[in-house]
Amino acid sequence: MYINDAGRTMIPLRLVSETLDYETNWQPDGSIHITSANGAVDVTLAVDSTAYTADGVAGTFETAPTLKNDRTYLPARDFAELYGSIYWDGDTRTVWIAQSEETMYQVIGEKVLRAKIDMASPNINMRDPVIYRIAHVSHHQTGDKWCVYPMYDFAHPLSDAAEKVTYSLCSLEFENHRPLYNWFIDAIGFEEPPRQIEFARLNLNYCVTSKRKCLEMVQNGVVNGWDDPRMVTLCGMRRRGYPAAAIRDFIGRVGVAKAYSVVDYGLLEACVRDNLNQNAPRAMAVLNPLKLVIDNYPEGKTEEIEVEINPDKPELGRRKVTFSRELYVEREDFMAEPVKKYFRLFPGNEVRLKSAYYVTCNSYDTDENGEVTCLHCTYDPESRGGETPDGRKVRGTLHWVSAADNVKAQVRLYDRLFNTENPAGEDGNGDYLQNINPDSLKIIDGCLLEGGLRDAKPGDTFQFMRQGYFCVDKDSTPGNLIINRTVALNSSWDKKKK
């Protein structure tokens, strides 16, 4: 694995050139295991294979003599003035030749080495660009081993060639740098030269992907680290519960473009929903519990109700959920004075409890503040499984959790980090922090989940009936279950646009 000094990971493309259907898994020892569906790729990248651009300074350093012969020169002028100069004044290209390579690399810090190409080139990058500067200062990676600091345009192609990178995939702003990339490769000569190809960035609305902006949010505590589930980093999406297959599906739908465009974040969410709808097991969870007592159900009695694991995959079978006299339902599933077309619980109305029985709300209790604290219902013993002998129908089906068998959990409701489509403005320089969505994270304590989730492990995903898709967070510990919302069942942002 190759990591440049900006922290970008590069993997030789030949590892995945035969297929795009591959899985990347981090191993406990920190290594990366990459496999493909067709078996063409099965490789583990070890931790000790990590390298940095700075570690390759020796290679770029040694190429200077190769280029020096009629291809480079060392002008005696201040670096900042040279690098900032756009127009050629006709007299500063006098080649300064050192008596030896040793004295050439011992010059003071104001010297730079430039490639001798073409000062009349219409491409500013080809006008005798600086290759590296010579500065006798310590480097954070290599210390005082080297006094040369190669420029990106010089280190980029040489590092690619040294690391056997077949294709260097860049964004469109590097298109004008490709002639210089090729010039260095041709001038030095490599048996297997790399190739630079530019594509348009994958821009998502309601997001910022700038490393500088992301770092600023991390350092200022706007988000809780690089793996915050609201971040569009791979580790953030993994923690939020986005399946790798869903991300690949999204990339496949978007395709590769050569022109600037912005992709709707809703498409990414749709890909996640499609994947989890097919693969996530179902479960029942009550986020805002309201107690429900079935007055005609025998006290102390419990029974097991069978519920499908995934209705789209009957081969997975059914799970057992405990049913009892006292249950919990969502507080929003009851209204003392129902509005029109409200088909859930209210006095006198009958509803179906998922896969269990029909119940009819008869009365409710309130506290001194008038808040409803408990519902009193009766059930139809003949309606077990959600059907009745007389064939009567009900309009509402509610999820529930038994008071006798449940798991308490903290649920974190994640939403989009920004409340505007283009947080940084049209030019990318706006104050994006002013557009933070204050509702991007809501933490709910005291949520109740069905007892079968007691042994859920970090990374496990579920569809909570009528709520959305959720996964177990890495911060979970035995007795302290933390659940992240991956995505809601339906997008609320489409409604906001209208």
Tab-separated table of C-alpha atoms in Angstrom, residues 79-496:
chain	number	residue	atom	x	y	z
A	79	PHE	CA	12.291	30.321	-4.685
A	80	ALA	CA	9.126	32.284	-3.991
A	81	GLU	CA	9.894	34.747	-6.785
A	82	LEU	CA	10.671	31.965	-9.230
A	83	TYR	CA	7.649	29.915	-8.408
A	84	GLY	CA	5.362	32.937	-8.433
A	85	SER	CA	6.643	34.182	-11.778
A	86	ILE	CA	4.302	33.593	-14.714
A	87	TYR	CA	6.008	35.684	-17.408
A	88	TRP	CA	9.531	35.055	-18.729
A	89	ASP	CA	11.883	38.050	-18.541
A	90	GLY	CA	14.520	36.560	-20.842
A	91	ASP	CA	17.619	36.587	-18.657
A	92	THR	CA	17.062	34.362	-15.625
A	93	ARG	CA	17.389	31.102	-17.546
A	94	THR	CA	21.164	31.242	-17.360
A	95	VAL	CA	22.118	27.790	-16.216
A	96	TRP	CA	23.974	27.666	-12.919
A	97	ILE	CA	26.304	24.653	-13.094
A	98	ALA	CA	27.828	23.361	-9.886
A	99	GLN	CA	31.305	21.912	-9.947
A	100	SER	CA	29.971	18.579	-8.682
A	101	GLU	CA	26.736	16.936	-7.590
A	102	GLU	CA	27.889	17.285	-3.974
A	103	THR	CA	28.201	21.052	-4.180
A	104	MET	CA	24.943	21.245	-6.129
A	105	TYR	CA	23.061	19.758	-3.188
A	106	GLN	CA	24.860	21.894	-0.598
A	107	VAL	CA	23.542	25.228	-1.787
A	108	ILE	CA	21.596	27.359	0.630
A	109	GLY	CA	17.851	27.183	1.011
A	110	GLU	CA	17.066	29.852	-1.556
A	111	LYS	CA	17.897	27.533	-4.473
A	112	VAL	CA	15.474	25.485	-6.520
A	113	LEU	CA	15.956	23.033	-9.371
A	114	ARG	CA	13.853	23.636	-12.471
A	115	ALA	CA	13.132	21.481	-15.489
A	116	LYS	CA	14.291	23.016	-18.792
A	117	ILE	CA	11.278	22.556	-21.072
A	118	ASP	CA	9.670	25.486	-22.894
A	119	MET	CA	9.049	28.937	-21.471
A	120	ALA	CA	6.881	29.765	-24.500
A	121	SER	CA	4.486	26.877	-23.895
A	122	PRO	CA	0.808	27.859	-23.754
A	123	ASN	CA	0.534	25.443	-20.811
A	124	ILE	CA	1.903	27.266	-17.785
A	125	ASN	CA	2.802	23.958	-16.163
A	126	MET	CA	5.382	23.330	-18.917
A	127	ARG	CA	7.187	26.658	-18.476
A	128	ASP	CA	10.305	25.350	-16.769
A	129	PRO	CA	8.502	24.121	-13.649
A	130	VAL	CA	10.275	23.813	-10.320
A	131	ILE	CA	11.252	20.185	-9.637
A	132	TYR	CA	12.250	20.615	-6.033
A	133	ARG	CA	13.532	23.178	-3.606
A	134	ILE	CA	16.607	22.785	-1.479
A	135	ALA	CA	16.005	23.631	2.162
A	136	HIS	CA	18.065	22.554	5.164
A	137	VAL	CA	15.124	22.049	7.516
A	138	SER	CA	13.801	18.951	9.261
A	139	HIS	CA	11.019	16.947	7.647
A	140	HIS	CA	8.228	15.448	9.786
A	141	GLN	CA	8.687	12.041	8.153
A	142	THR	CA	12.392	11.689	7.320
A	143	GLY	CA	13.997	14.139	9.731
A	144	ASP	CA	17.291	15.574	8.434
A	145	LYS	CA	18.093	12.748	6.035
A	146	TRP	CA	17.386	14.843	2.941
A	147	CYS	CA	17.496	18.547	2.184
A	148	VAL	CA	15.403	18.327	-0.981
A	149	TYR	CA	11.673	18.884	-1.048
A	150	PRO	CA	10.226	17.643	-4.363
A	151	MET	CA	7.210	19.413	-5.811
A	152	TYR	CA	4.001	17.465	-6.306
A	153	ASP	CA	4.231	17.444	-10.100
A	154	PHE	CA	7.681	15.825	-9.845
A	155	ALA	CA	6.973	13.384	-7.018
A	156	HIS	CA	3.632	12.291	-8.458
A	157	PRO	CA	4.809	10.460	-11.624
A	158	LEU	CA	7.998	9.128	-10.029
A	159	SER	CA	6.163	7.727	-7.012
A	160	ASP	CA	3.594	6.115	-9.306
A	161	ALA	CA	6.323	4.488	-11.365
A	162	ALA	CA	8.252	3.311	-8.310
A	163	GLU	CA	5.119	1.794	-6.770
A	164	LYS	CA	4.118	0.102	-10.053
A	165	VAL	CA	0.864	2.052	-10.221
A	166	THR	CA	-0.645	1.326	-13.631
A	167	TYR	CA	-3.189	4.153	-13.761
A	168	SER	CA	-3.187	7.333	-11.711
A	169	LEU	CA	-6.792	8.492	-11.548
A	170	CYS	CA	-7.067	12.237	-11.008
A	171	SER	CA	-9.808	14.829	-10.980
A	172	LEU	CA	-10.250	17.226	-13.882
A	173	GLU	CA	-8.086	20.020	-12.466
A	174	PHE	CA	-5.041	17.809	-13.109
A	175	GLU	CA	-5.749	17.602	-16.837
A	176	ASN	CA	-3.332	20.449	-17.590
A	177	HIS	CA	-0.686	18.702	-15.493
A	178	ARG	CA	-0.730	15.517	-17.587
A	179	PRO	CA	1.792	16.812	-20.228
A	180	LEU	CA	4.282	17.470	-17.429
A	181	TYR	CA	3.532	14.062	-15.877
A	182	ASN	CA	4.319	12.435	-19.233
A	183	TRP	CA	7.399	14.620	-19.752
A	184	PHE	CA	9.008	13.397	-16.525
A	185	ILE	CA	8.144	9.770	-17.295
A	186	ASP	CA	9.606	10.026	-20.811
A	187	ALA	CA	12.672	11.990	-19.738
A	188	ILE	CA	13.665	9.487	-17.072
A	189	GLY	CA	12.426	6.351	-18.803
A	190	PHE	CA	10.581	3.445	-17.177
A	191	GLU	CA	9.956	-0.063	-18.458
A	192	GLU	CA	6.372	0.043	-17.168
A	193	PRO	CA	5.380	3.721	-17.289
A	194	PRO	CA	2.211	4.697	-15.410
A	195	ARG	CA	-0.580	6.594	-17.097
A	196	GLN	CA	-2.560	9.535	-15.734
A	197	ILE	CA	-6.274	9.689	-16.542
A	198	GLU	CA	-8.630	12.450	-15.389
A	199	PHE	CA	-12.280	12.138	-14.472
A	200	ALA	CA	-14.839	14.473	-13.015
A	201	ARG	CA	-15.175	14.457	-9.249
A	202	LEU	CA	-18.118	12.670	-7.709
A	203	ASN	CA	-19.943	15.651	-6.235
A	204	LEU	CA	-22.879	15.044	-3.895
A	205	ASN	CA	-25.338	17.695	-2.830
A	206	TYR	CA	-25.845	18.324	0.894
A	207	CYS	CA	-22.172	17.331	1.398
A	208	VAL	CA	-18.661	18.699	1.491
A	209	THR	CA	-15.833	16.419	0.389
A	210	SER	CA	-12.904	18.826	0.669
A	211	LYS	CA	-10.236	17.332	2.959
A	212	ARG	CA	-9.559	20.785	4.363
A	213	LYS	CA	-13.200	21.369	5.236
A	214	CYS	CA	-13.612	17.865	6.656
A	215	LEU	CA	-10.503	18.327	8.808
A	216	GLU	CA	-11.842	21.657	10.036
A	217	MET	CA	-15.113	20.024	11.089
A	218	VAL	CA	-13.243	17.258	12.919
A	219	GLN	CA	-10.869	19.631	14.702
A	220	ASN	CA	-13.650	22.045	15.702
A	221	GLY	CA	-15.903	19.296	17.023
A	222	VAL	CA	-18.636	19.847	14.451
A	223	VAL	CA	-18.532	16.081	13.920
A	224	ASN	CA	-17.223	13.310	16.151
A	225	GLY	CA	-14.208	12.237	14.128
A	226	TRP	CA	-13.534	11.053	10.596
A	227	ASP	CA	-15.832	8.062	11.108
A	228	ASP	CA	-18.775	10.151	12.249
A	229	PRO	CA	-21.774	8.539	10.484
A	230	ARG	CA	-22.718	11.921	9.011
A	231	MET	CA	-19.417	12.165	7.121
A	232	VAL	CA	-19.202	10.884	3.552
A	233	THR	CA	-15.918	9.152	4.301
A	234	LEU	CA	-15.801	5.403	3.744
A	235	CYS	CA	-15.268	4.790	7.453
A	236	GLY	CA	-18.201	7.099	8.240
A	237	MET	CA	-20.513	5.323	5.820
A	238	ARG	CA	-19.361	1.939	7.116
A	239	ARG	CA	-20.169	2.985	10.688
A	240	ARG	CA	-23.552	4.296	9.614
A	241	GLY	CA	-24.348	0.911	8.108
A	242	TYR	CA	-24.023	1.553	4.387
A	243	PRO	CA	-23.303	-1.835	2.748
A	244	ALA	CA	-20.283	-1.983	0.444
A	245	ALA	CA	-22.496	-3.488	-2.256
A	246	ALA	CA	-24.846	-0.491	-2.043
A	247	ILE	CA	-21.961	1.939	-2.546
A	248	ARG	CA	-20.765	-0.040	-5.567
A	249	ASP	CA	-24.321	-0.031	-6.923
A	250	PHE	CA	-24.413	3.755	-6.503
A	251	ILE	CA	-21.086	4.165	-8.306
A	252	GLY	CA	-22.319	1.915	-11.101
A	253	ARG	CA	-25.496	3.943	-11.539
A	254	VAL	CA	-23.668	7.272	-11.557
A	255	GLY	CA	-20.974	6.106	-13.971
A	256	VAL	CA	-17.808	7.962	-14.952
A	257	ALA	CA	-18.047	11.473	-16.373
A	258	LYS	CA	-15.624	13.945	-17.903
A	259	ALA	CA	-17.827	16.962	-17.191
A	260	TYR	CA	-18.671	18.655	-13.905
A	261	SER	CA	-21.934	17.488	-12.351
A	262	VAL	CA	-23.636	17.130	-8.972
A	263	VAL	CA	-25.358	13.893	-7.965
A	264	ASP	CA	-28.409	13.886	-5.716
A	265	TYR	CA	-27.649	12.404	-2.302
A	266	GLY	CA	-31.074	10.781	-2.479
A	267	LEU	CA	-29.726	8.376	-5.124
A	268	LEU	CA	-27.127	7.085	-2.666
A	269	GLU	CA	-29.827	6.632	-0.035
A	270	ALA	CA	-32.027	4.813	-2.554
A	271	CYS	CA	-29.209	2.356	-3.308
A	272	VAL	CA	-28.779	1.729	0.414
A	273	ARG	CA	-32.534	1.138	0.856
A	274	ASP	CA	-32.666	-1.255	-2.091
A	275	ASN	CA	-29.813	-3.319	-0.693
A	276	LEU	CA	-31.007	-3.404	2.912
A	277	ASN	CA	-34.595	-4.091	1.900
A	278	GLN	CA	-33.393	-7.319	0.313
A	279	ASN	CA	-30.855	-8.327	2.934
A	280	ALA	CA	-31.620	-6.802	6.336
A	281	PRO	CA	-33.575	-8.940	8.822
A	282	ARG	CA	-36.704	-7.338	10.289
A	283	ALA	CA	-37.159	-6.429	13.936
A	284	MET	CA	-39.497	-4.358	16.100
A	285	ALA	CA	-38.281	-1.374	18.102
A	286	VAL	CA	-40.239	1.272	19.998
A	287	LEU	CA	-38.349	4.555	20.095
A	288	ASN	CA	-40.817	6.567	22.193
A	289	PRO	CA	-42.553	3.965	24.365
A	290	LEU	CA	-46.132	4.202	25.596
A	291	LYS	CA	-47.404	1.421	27.844
A	292	LEU	CA	-50.347	-0.666	26.640
A	293	VAL	CA	-52.201	-3.061	28.958
A	294	ILE	CA	-54.515	-5.753	27.567
A	295	ASP	CA	-57.027	-5.965	30.400
A	296	ASN	CA	-58.620	-9.267	29.324
A	297	TYR	CA	-55.309	-11.063	28.738
A	298	PRO	CA	-54.358	-13.421	31.608
A	299	GLU	CA	-51.894	-11.913	34.067
A	300	GLY	CA	-48.507	-13.612	34.166
A	301	LYS	CA	-49.061	-15.348	30.851
A	302	THR	CA	-46.633	-15.034	27.941
A	303	GLU	CA	-46.566	-16.709	24.552
A	304	GLU	CA	-44.286	-16.768	21.553
A	305	ILE	CA	-45.441	-15.150	18.328
A	306	GLU	CA	-43.750	-16.128	15.065
A	307	VAL	CA	-42.778	-13.249	12.792
A	308	GLU	CA	-41.048	-13.472	9.407
A	309	ILE	CA	-37.346	-12.613	9.373
A	310	ASN	CA	-37.566	-11.059	5.911
A	311	PRO	CA	-40.799	-11.188	3.903
A	312	ASP	CA	-38.795	-10.989	0.656
A	313	LYS	CA	-36.796	-14.073	1.626
A	314	PRO	CA	-39.164	-16.697	3.034
A	315	GLU	CA	-36.312	-19.233	2.964
A	316	LEU	CA	-34.818	-17.448	6.001
A	317	GLY	CA	-37.711	-18.676	8.105
A	318	ARG	CA	-39.394	-16.992	11.045
A	319	ARG	CA	-38.284	-15.652	14.426
A	320	LYS	CA	-40.060	-15.897	17.784
A	321	VAL	CA	-41.127	-12.796	19.704
A	322	THR	CA	-42.540	-12.800	23.234
A	323	PHE	CA	-46.110	-11.539	23.665
A	324	SER	CA	-47.521	-10.589	27.079
A	325	ARG	CA	-50.305	-8.719	28.866
A	326	GLU	CA	-48.254	-5.541	29.062
A	327	LEU	CA	-46.705	-4.170	25.889
A	328	TYR	CA	-45.158	-0.966	24.621
A	329	VAL	CA	-46.182	0.848	21.445
A	330	GLU	CA	-45.068	4.110	19.880
A	331	ARG	CA	-46.492	7.186	21.576
A	332	GLU	CA	-47.351	8.658	18.187
A	333	ASP	CA	-49.561	5.633	17.502
A	334	PHE	CA	-52.217	6.988	19.879
A	335	MET	CA	-54.389	10.078	19.702
A	336	ALA	CA	-57.075	10.862	22.244
A	337	GLU	CA	-58.827	12.990	19.633
A	338	PRO	CA	-57.911	11.557	16.238
A	339	VAL	CA	-57.633	13.649	13.112
A	340	LYS	CA	-59.237	12.618	9.847
A	341	LYS	CA	-57.805	9.450	8.268
A	342	TYR	CA	-56.022	8.443	11.468
A	343	PHE	CA	-56.257	4.636	11.645
A	344	ARG	CA	-54.111	3.870	14.676
A	345	LEU	CA	-55.130	3.683	18.322
A	346	PHE	CA	-57.802	5.961	19.741
A	347	PRO	CA	-60.758	5.260	22.053
A	348	GLY	CA	-63.088	2.747	20.404
A	349	ASN	CA	-60.798	1.879	17.478
A	350	GLU	CA	-59.482	-1.604	16.698
A	351	VAL	CA	-56.013	-2.245	15.245
A	352	ARG	CA	-53.782	-5.201	14.501
A	353	LEU	CA	-50.639	-5.812	16.521
A	354	LYS	CA	-48.075	-7.133	14.053
A	355	SER	CA	-48.440	-10.960	13.696
A	356	ALA	CA	-50.247	-11.141	17.074
A	357	TYR	CA	-53.861	-10.115	17.846
A	358	TYR	CA	-56.508	-7.507	17.181
A	359	VAL	CA	-56.825	-5.072	20.085
A	360	THR	CA	-59.395	-2.362	20.764
A	361	CYS	CA	-58.535	0.765	22.740
A	362	ASN	CA	-61.044	1.348	25.527
A	363	SER	CA	-59.507	4.019	27.753
A	364	TYR	CA	-56.258	5.685	28.765
A	365	ASP	CA	-54.567	7.091	31.877
A	366	THR	CA	-52.897	10.490	32.200
A	367	ASP	CA	-50.572	12.117	34.720
A	368	GLU	CA	-51.018	15.437	36.540
A	369	ASN	CA	-49.820	17.268	33.421
A	370	GLY	CA	-52.375	15.607	31.194
A	371	GLU	CA	-49.826	13.459	29.386
A	372	VAL	CA	-51.008	9.985	28.438
A	373	THR	CA	-49.167	7.339	30.485
A	374	CYS	CA	-51.010	4.106	29.707
A	375	LEU	CA	-53.524	2.647	27.258
A	376	HIS	CA	-56.138	0.075	28.297
A	377	CYS	CA	-57.228	-2.323	25.585
A	378	THR	CA	-58.992	-5.635	25.066
A	379	TYR	CA	-57.934	-8.299	22.606
A	380	ASP	CA	-59.758	-10.834	20.462
A	381	PRO	CA	-58.360	-14.309	21.328
A	382	GLU	CA	-59.625	-15.613	17.966
A	383	SER	CA	-57.466	-13.186	15.999
A	384	ARG	CA	-54.085	-14.758	16.705
A	385	GLY	CA	-51.744	-14.272	13.754
A	386	GLY	CA	-53.543	-11.132	12.638
A	387	GLU	CA	-56.689	-12.686	11.106
A	388	THR	CA	-60.201	-13.312	12.472
A	389	PRO	CA	-62.748	-16.101	11.781
A	390	ASP	CA	-65.367	-13.583	10.730
A	391	GLY	CA	-62.954	-11.978	8.255
A	392	ARG	CA	-63.310	-8.428	9.532
A	393	LYS	CA	-60.636	-5.988	8.495
A	394	VAL	CA	-58.762	-3.239	10.313
A	395	ARG	CA	-56.937	-0.303	8.777
A	396	GLY	CA	-53.964	-0.041	11.122
A	397	THR	CA	-51.120	-2.457	11.900
A	398	LEU	CA	-48.753	-1.460	14.694
A	399	HIS	CA	-45.394	-2.742	15.870
A	400	TRP	CA	-44.929	-3.477	19.555
A	401	VAL	CA	-42.495	-4.758	22.174
A	402	SER	CA	-43.280	-6.938	25.164
A	403	ALA	CA	-42.756	-5.451	28.632
A	404	ALA	CA	-41.655	-8.922	29.752
A	405	ASP	CA	-38.894	-9.351	27.148
A	406	ASN	CA	-37.125	-6.352	25.669
A	407	VAL	CA	-33.745	-4.680	25.396
A	408	LYS	CA	-33.066	-1.059	26.244
A	409	ALA	CA	-30.965	0.882	23.775
A	410	GLN	CA	-29.811	4.336	22.810
A	411	VAL	CA	-30.828	5.198	19.259
A	412	ARG	CA	-28.983	7.830	17.249
A	413	LEU	CA	-31.071	9.276	14.460
A	414	TYR	CA	-28.653	10.508	11.786
A	415	ASP	CA	-29.681	12.758	8.928
A	416	ARG	CA	-27.895	14.864	6.339
A	417	LEU	CA	-25.168	17.043	7.804
A	418	PHE	CA	-26.165	20.157	5.843
A	419	ASN	CA	-29.555	21.697	5.200
A	420	THR	CA	-28.711	23.241	1.815
A	421	GLU	CA	-27.828	21.518	-1.439
A	422	ASN	CA	-24.592	23.452	-1.920
A	423	PRO	CA	-23.222	24.165	1.572
A	424	ALA	CA	-20.089	25.976	0.392
A	425	GLY	CA	-21.843	28.129	-2.213
A	426	GLU	CA	-21.470	28.192	-5.978
A	427	ASP	CA	-17.777	29.091	-5.859
A	428	GLY	CA	-16.977	26.624	-3.084
A	429	ASN	CA	-15.722	29.396	-0.787
A	430	GLY	CA	-18.871	30.134	1.190
A	431	ASP	CA	-19.192	29.697	4.947
A	432	TYR	CA	-20.415	26.118	4.852
A	433	LEU	CA	-20.521	25.913	8.647
A	434	GLN	CA	-23.492	28.303	8.604
A	435	ASN	CA	-25.461	25.617	6.763
A	436	ILE	CA	-25.049	22.822	9.306
A	437	ASN	CA	-28.310	20.947	9.804
A	438	PRO	CA	-29.183	21.265	13.529
A	439	ASP	CA	-31.232	18.065	13.255
A	440	SER	CA	-28.451	15.976	11.692
A	441	LEU	CA	-28.199	13.994	14.942
A	442	LYS	CA	-30.885	13.272	17.510
A	443	ILE	CA	-30.069	10.964	20.411
A	444	ILE	CA	-32.938	9.066	22.012
A	445	ASP	CA	-32.373	7.178	25.254
A	446	GLY	CA	-34.668	4.548	26.725
A	447	CYS	CA	-35.728	2.971	23.442
A	448	LEU	CA	-37.058	-0.600	23.670
A	449	LEU	CA	-36.137	-3.356	21.220
A	450	GLU	CA	-37.485	-6.871	20.947
A	451	GLY	CA	-35.615	-9.352	23.126
A	452	GLY	CA	-34.041	-11.185	20.205
A	453	LEU	CA	-31.649	-8.253	19.644
A	454	ARG	CA	-30.021	-8.775	23.014
A	455	ASP	CA	-26.989	-10.431	21.394
A	456	ALA	CA	-26.666	-8.055	18.431
A	457	LYS	CA	-23.063	-7.274	17.485
A	458	PRO	CA	-21.497	-4.046	16.143
A	459	GLY	CA	-22.128	-3.814	12.431
A	460	ASP	CA	-25.338	-5.906	12.475
A	461	THR	CA	-28.075	-4.291	10.377
A	462	PHE	CA	-31.853	-4.445	10.747
A	463	GLN	CA	-35.011	-2.954	9.384
A	464	PHE	CA	-37.059	-1.679	12.299
A	465	MET	CA	-40.681	-2.021	11.278
A	466	ARG	CA	-42.180	1.333	10.216
A	467	GLN	CA	-39.008	3.163	11.302
A	468	GLY	CA	-36.157	2.600	8.866
A	469	TYR	CA	-32.864	0.767	8.582
A	470	PHE	CA	-30.498	0.654	11.540
A	471	CYS	CA	-27.162	-0.847	12.540
A	472	VAL	CA	-25.369	-1.534	15.817
A	473	ASP	CA	-22.691	1.081	16.538
A	474	LYS	CA	-19.100	0.197	17.411
A	475	ASP	CA	-19.473	2.019	20.750
A	476	SER	CA	-21.933	-0.634	21.946
A	477	THR	CA	-20.908	-2.687	24.968
A	478	PRO	CA	-22.627	-5.559	26.801
A	479	GLY	CA	-25.610	-4.022	28.541
A	480	ASN	CA	-25.286	-0.741	26.636
A	481	LEU	CA	-26.636	-1.181	23.121
A	482	ILE	CA	-26.211	1.789	20.747
A	483	ILE	CA	-28.092	1.813	17.462
A	484	ASN	CA	-27.456	4.105	14.473
A	485	ARG	CA	-30.115	4.937	11.938
A	486	THR	CA	-28.681	4.154	8.529
A	487	VAL	CA	-31.515	5.602	6.466
A	488	ALA	CA	-35.234	6.215	6.934
A	489	LEU	CA	-37.776	4.123	5.069
A	490	ASN	CA	-38.727	7.124	2.958
A	491	SER	CA	-36.885	10.348	2.243
A	492	SER	CA	-38.246	13.406	4.047
A	493	TRP	CA	-36.061	15.693	1.943
A	494	ASP	CA	-38.171	15.244	-1.190
A	495	LYS	CA	-41.140	16.588	0.757
A	496	LYS	CA	-39.099	19.563	1.994
